[in-house]
PDB file of C-alpha atoms in Angstrom:
ATOM      1  CA  LEU A   1      -7.435  -3.211  -6.789  1.00  0.00           C
ATOM      2  CA  GLU A   2      -4.406  -0.977  -7.278  1.00  0.00           C
ATOM      3  CA  GLU A   3      -3.961  -0.621  -3.501  1.00  0.00           C
ATOM      4  CA  LEU A   4      -4.194  -4.399  -3.092  1.00  0.00           C
ATOM      5  CA  VAL A   5      -1.487  -5.014  -5.682  1.00  0.00           C
ATOM      6  CA  LYS A   6       0.687  -2.334  -4.106  1.00  0.00           C
ATOM      7  CA  SER A   7       0.212  -3.871  -0.669  1.00  0.00           C
ATOM      8  CA  VAL A   8       1.088  -7.349  -1.906  1.00  0.00           C
ATOM      9  CA  LEU A   9       4.232  -6.029  -3.583  1.00  0.00           C
ATOM     10  CA  GLU A  10       5.255  -4.133  -0.455  1.00  0.00           C
ATOM     11  CA  TYR A  11       4.662  -7.218   1.680  1.00  0.00           C
ATOM     12  CA  SER A  12       6.711  -9.303  -0.715  1.00  0.00           C
ATOM     13  CA  ARG A  13       9.593  -6.840  -0.583  1.00  0.00           C
ATOM     14  CA  ALA A  14       9.386  -6.480   3.175  1.00  0.00           C
ATOM     15  CA  THR A  15       9.579 -10.187   3.815  1.00  0.00           C
ATOM     16  CA  SER A  16      12.326 -10.908   1.308  1.00  0.00           C
ATOM     17  CA  LEU A  17      14.720  -8.049   1.953  1.00  0.00           C
ATOM     18  CA  GLU A  18      17.001  -7.364   4.826  1.00  0.00           C
ATOM     19  CA  LEU A  19      16.421  -4.217   6.818  1.00  0.00           C
ATOM     20  CA  LYS A  20      18.135  -1.197   5.330  1.00  0.00           C
ATOM     21  CA  CYS A  21      19.048   1.151   8.137  1.00  0.00           C
ATOM     22  CA  GLU A  22      19.454   4.734   6.963  1.00  0.00           C
ATOM     23  CA  ALA A  23      18.624   8.271   8.018  1.00  0.00           C
ATOM     24  CA  VAL A  24      14.929   8.838   7.313  1.00  0.00           C
ATOM     25  CA  GLU A  25      13.042  12.130   7.554  1.00  0.00           C
ATOM     26  CA  LEU A  26       9.791  11.267   9.335  1.00  0.00           C
ATOM     27  CA  SER A  27       8.085  14.370   7.914  1.00  0.00           C
ATOM     28  CA  GLU A  28       8.703  13.067   4.392  1.00  0.00           C
ATOM     29  CA  VAL A  29       7.400   9.616   5.300  1.00  0.00           C
ATOM     30  CA  CYS A  30       4.257  11.117   6.875  1.00  0.00           C
ATOM     31  CA  SER A  31       3.622  13.270   3.803  1.00  0.00           C
ATOM     32  CA  GLU A  32       4.079  10.265   1.521  1.00  0.00           C
ATOM     33  CA  VAL A  33       1.666   8.103   3.514  1.00  0.00           C
ATOM     34  CA  ILE A  34      -0.965  10.849   3.699  1.00  0.00           C
ATOM     35  CA  LYS A  35      -0.654  11.415  -0.054  1.00  0.00           C
ATOM     36  CA  ASP A  36      -1.015   7.666  -0.708  1.00  0.00           C
ATOM     37  CA  PHE A  37      -4.183   7.533   1.378  1.00  0.00           C
ATOM     38  CA  SER A  38      -5.610  10.943   0.444  1.00  0.00           C
ATOM     39  CA  THR A  39      -8.558   9.508  -1.482  1.00  0.00           C
ATOM     40  CA  GLN A  40      -9.576   7.193   1.344  1.00  0.00           C
ATOM     41  CA  ILE A  41      -9.062   9.881   3.984  1.00  0.00           C
ATOM     42  CA  SER A  42     -11.179  12.456   2.171  1.00  0.00           C
ATOM     43  CA  SER A  43     -13.908   9.941   1.279  1.00  0.00           C
ATOM     44  CA  VAL A  44     -14.660   9.421   4.972  1.00  0.00           C
ATOM     45  CA  GLY A  45     -14.166  13.065   5.911  1.00  0.00           C
ATOM     46  CA  GLY A  46     -11.013  12.210   7.805  1.00  0.00           C
ATOM     47  CA  LYS A  47      -8.120  14.403   8.752  1.00  0.00           C
ATOM     48  CA  VAL A  48      -4.574  13.368   9.585  1.00  0.00           C
ATOM     49  CA  THR A  49      -2.336  15.725  11.506  1.00  0.00           C
ATOM     50  CA  TYR A  50       1.192  15.456  12.802  1.00  0.00           C
ATOM     51  CA  ALA A  51       3.745  17.719  14.436  1.00  0.00           C
ATOM     52  CA  ASP A  52       5.266  20.489  12.331  1.00  0.00           C
ATOM     53  CA  SER A  53       8.735  19.256  13.115  1.00  0.00           C
ATOM     54  CA  LEU A  54       9.499  15.556  13.156  1.00  0.00           C
ATOM     55  CA  PRO A  55      12.981  14.148  13.705  1.00  0.00           C
ATOM     56  CA  ARG A  56      15.285  12.357  11.360  1.00  0.00           C
ATOM     57  CA  VAL A  57      15.567   8.775  12.563  1.00  0.00           C
ATOM     58  CA  MET A  58      17.704   5.799  11.711  1.00  0.00           C
ATOM     59  CA  GLY A  59      15.576   3.019  10.290  1.00  0.00           C
ATOM     60  CA  ASP A  60      14.289   1.166   7.282  1.00  0.00           C
ATOM     61  CA  ARG A  61      12.212   3.593   5.202  1.00  0.00           C
ATOM     62  CA  LEU A  62       9.918   0.893   3.813  1.00  0.00           C
ATOM     63  CA  LYS A  63       9.160  -0.428   7.286  1.00  0.00           C
ATOM     64  CA  LEU A  64       8.454   3.084   8.572  1.00  0.00           C
ATOM     65  CA  VAL A  65       6.057   3.682   5.663  1.00  0.00           C
ATOM     66  CA  GLN A  66       4.308   0.426   6.523  1.00  0.00           C
ATOM     67  CA  VAL A  67       4.005   1.307  10.203  1.00  0.00           C
ATOM     68  CA  LEU A  68       2.586   4.761   9.495  1.00  0.00           C
ATOM     69  CA  SER A  69       0.252   3.347   6.819  1.00  0.00           C
ATOM     70  CA  ASN A  70      -1.155   0.969   9.396  1.00  0.00           C
ATOM     71  CA  LEU A  71      -1.853   3.911  11.711  1.00  0.00           C
ATOM     72  CA  VAL A  72      -3.793   5.762   9.019  1.00  0.00           C
TER      73      VAL A  72
END
């Protein structure tokens, strides 16, 4: 239920806010997403890996979190 509420809030923010373009560390975003999904990942015996060194990109952090969350 908590994940559902979080998802609805994120969707609400994403559709009502303009894009905020800023420098975003992809490694930090990946770590955040993996942490958010750690329970679900471990419950199915999953493993998420990514490169040791990811670039800093210009983009909207919230949108990048959403994209990576969809990949997990």
